[in-house]
mmCIF file of C-alpha atoms in Angstrom:
data_model
loop_
_atom_site.group_PDB
_atom_site.id
_atom_site.type_symbol
_atom_site.label_atom_id
_atom_site.label_comp_id
_atom_site.label_asym_id
_atom_site.label_seq_id
_atom_site.Cartn_x
_atom_site.Cartn_y
_atom_site.Cartn_z
ATOM 1 C CA MET A 1 0.214 0.039 -0.179
ATOM 2 C CA VAL A 2 1.429 3.488 -0.909
ATOM 3 C CA LEU A 3 0.093 6.891 0.029
ATOM 4 C CA TYR A 4 1.576 9.977 -0.893
ATOM 5 C CA GLY A 5 2.659 12.628 1.254
ATOM 6 C CA LEU A 6 0.398 15.956 1.411
ATOM 7 C CA ILE A 7 3.533 17.989 0.462
ATOM 8 C CA ASN A 8 5.545 17.392 -2.688
ATOM 9 C CA MET A 9 3.228 14.793 -3.823
ATOM 10 C CA VAL A 10 6.527 12.582 -1.581
ATOM 11 C CA THR A 11 5.694 8.460 -2.545
ATOM 12 C CA VAL A 12 6.281 7.106 0.651
ATOM 13 C CA ASP A 13 5.237 3.111 2.003
ATOM 14 C CA TYR A 14 3.775 2.800 5.127
ATOM 15 C CA PRO A 15 3.675 -0.060 6.487
ATOM 16 C CA SER A 16 7.758 -0.664 5.184
ATOM 17 C CA LEU A 17 8.701 2.517 6.872
ATOM 18 C CA LEU A 18 6.709 1.500 10.270
ATOM 19 C CA THR A 19 8.036 -2.205 10.117
ATOM 20 C CA THR A 20 12.118 -0.391 9.670
ATOM 21 C CA THR A 21 11.493 1.490 12.288
ATOM 22 C CA VAL A 22 9.764 -0.661 15.192
ATOM 23 C CA VAL A 23 13.873 -3.458 14.042
ATOM 24 C CA VAL A 24 15.739 -0.556 14.140
ATOM 25 C CA PHE A 25 14.219 0.322 17.902
ATOM 26 C CA LEU A 26 14.160 -3.413 19.084
ATOM 27 C CA GLY A 27 17.724 -3.805 17.441
ATOM 28 C CA SER A 28 19.292 -0.723 18.893
ATOM 29 C CA TRP A 29 17.272 -1.387 22.847
ATOM 30 C CA VAL A 30 18.488 -4.768 22.507
ATOM 31 C CA LEU A 31 22.208 -3.613 21.617
ATOM 32 C CA LEU A 32 22.502 -0.439 24.506
ATOM 33 C CA PHE A 33 20.603 -2.518 26.885
ATOM 34 C CA LEU A 34 23.447 -5.216 26.766
ATOM 35 C CA LEU A 35 26.236 -2.060 26.623
ATOM 36 C CA SER A 36 24.362 -0.484 29.614
ATOM 37 C CA TYR A 37 24.097 -4.196 31.391
ATOM 38 C CA PHE A 38 27.713 -4.211 31.796
ATOM 39 C CA LEU A 39 29.523 -1.589 31.398
ATOM 40 C CA THR A 40 27.157 0.857 34.678
ATOM 41 C CA PRO A 41 29.418 -1.629 37.251
ATOM 42 C CA PHE A 42 31.999 0.152 35.827
ATOM 43 C CA TYR A 43 30.374 3.915 37.575
ATOM 44 C CA MET A 44 27.259 2.942 39.170
ATOM 45 C CA LYS A 45 26.966 0.657 42.474
ATOM 46 C CA TYR A 46 24.146 -2.228 42.067
ATOM 47 C CA GLY A 47 21.899 -3.201 44.792
ATOM 48 C CA ASP A 48 21.295 -6.515 43.499
ATOM 49 C CA GLN A 49 21.570 -8.424 40.140
ATOM 50 C CA LYS A 50 17.744 -6.692 39.090
ATOM 51 C CA SER A 51 18.399 -2.761 39.548
ATOM 52 C CA ARG A 52 21.096 -3.342 37.493
ATOM 53 C CA ALA A 53 18.140 -4.834 34.722
ATOM 54 C CA ILE A 54 16.061 -2.394 35.351
ATOM 55 C CA TYR A 55 18.652 0.863 34.872
ATOM 56 C CA SER A 56 19.412 -0.263 32.004
ATOM 57 C CA ALA A 57 16.736 -1.261 30.289
ATOM 58 C CA VAL A 58 14.607 2.059 31.097
ATOM 59 C CA TYR A 59 18.338 3.606 30.699
ATOM 60 C CA SER A 60 18.415 2.555 26.608
ATOM 61 C CA LEU A 61 14.799 3.021 26.241
ATOM 62 C CA ALA A 62 14.696 6.393 25.405
ATOM 63 C CA PHE A 63 18.340 5.910 23.315
ATOM 64 C CA ALA A 64 16.481 2.736 21.309
ATOM 65 C CA PHE A 65 13.289 5.038 20.926
ATOM 66 C CA ILE A 66 15.457 8.681 19.549
ATOM 67 C CA ILE A 67 17.776 5.865 16.727
ATOM 68 C CA GLY A 68 14.027 4.060 15.756
ATOM 69 C CA VAL A 69 12.702 7.360 15.147
ATOM 70 C CA GLY A 70 15.548 9.109 13.496
ATOM 71 C CA TYR A 71 16.540 6.750 11.080
ATOM 72 C CA GLY A 72 13.276 5.691 10.228
ATOM 73 C CA LEU A 73 10.726 8.789 10.383
ATOM 74 C CA MET A 74 13.432 11.740 10.081
ATOM 75 C CA PRO A 75 13.807 11.332 6.434
ATOM 76 C CA VAL A 76 10.377 11.128 5.437
ATOM 77 C CA LEU A 77 9.896 13.857 7.471
ATOM 78 C CA SER A 78 13.206 16.068 6.166
ATOM 79 C CA GLN A 79 11.706 15.381 2.522
ATOM 80 C CA GLN A 80 7.804 16.213 3.090
ATOM 81 C CA TYR A 81 8.379 19.193 5.513
ATOM 82 C CA GLY A 82 12.032 20.160 5.050
ATOM 83 C CA PHE A 83 15.520 20.125 7.372
ATOM 84 C CA TRP A 84 14.372 22.842 9.972
ATOM 85 C CA PRO A 85 11.071 21.714 10.958
ATOM 86 C CA THR A 86 12.352 17.909 11.120
ATOM 87 C CA MET A 87 15.734 18.910 13.323
ATOM 88 C CA VAL A 88 13.443 20.640 15.391
ATOM 89 C CA ILE A 89 10.874 17.664 16.109
ATOM 90 C CA ALA A 90 13.661 16.182 16.687
ATOM 91 C CA LEU A 91 15.452 18.647 19.608
ATOM 92 C CA VAL A 92 12.509 18.641 20.760
ATOM 93 C CA LEU A 93 12.206 14.776 20.577
ATOM 94 C CA VAL A 94 15.364 14.341 21.905
ATOM 95 C CA LEU A 95 14.299 16.528 25.352
ATOM 96 C CA ILE A 96 11.114 15.101 25.961
ATOM 97 C CA LEU A 97 12.083 12.082 26.424
ATOM 98 C CA THR A 98 15.713 12.979 28.179
ATOM 99 C CA LEU A 99 13.411 14.409 31.124
ATOM 100 C CA LEU A 100 10.941 11.319 30.952
ATOM 101 C CA GLN A 101 14.131 9.039 31.471
ATOM 102 C CA ASN A 102 15.450 11.026 34.330
ATOM 103 C CA TYR A 103 11.708 11.379 35.988
ATOM 104 C CA VAL A 104 11.403 7.498 36.093
ATOM 105 C CA LEU A 105 14.919 6.270 36.783
ATOM 106 C CA ASN A 106 14.495 8.976 39.784
ATOM 107 C CA LEU A 107 10.758 7.870 40.111
ATOM 108 C CA LEU A 108 12.246 3.916 40.493
ATOM 109 C CA VAL A 109 14.634 5.381 43.069
ATOM 110 C CA SER A 110 12.557 6.887 44.989
ATOM 111 C CA LYS A 111 10.672 3.823 45.389
ATOM 112 C CA GLY A 112 12.767 1.794 46.512
ATOM 113 C CA VAL A 113 12.760 0.074 43.167
ATOM 114 C CA LEU A 114 16.661 1.069 42.314
ATOM 115 C CA LYS A 115 18.997 0.177 44.857
ATOM 116 C CA MET A 116 22.534 1.794 42.916
ATOM 117 C CA ALA A 117 24.667 4.910 44.030
ATOM 118 C CA ARG A 118 27.246 6.644 41.757
ATOM 119 C CA LYS A 119 30.819 5.176 42.472
#
């Protein structure tokens, strides 16, 4: 199913685009989770393995979403709306997801779900 964009009549295959975005998101989440899981013991102390896994999953989720959307959707948005509006959207997305990520991690630490401290 091929749909046409409203601006510049850019041809976009939305099912393929969404599939690519989801695959890149999941692949990058797994890769970033593994990197975070094995590298954070160098600069963090964990109370248990569960805290380490939860921290790594939450920490890598926002970045994986940014990579998935950046790889899958940003080129299409750039073609349809131009470079600067797309960059503003990307910057706002990064800002919101980073704030949300920090809020969730701080909430989990304050509730006692995560037992961790900086080295």
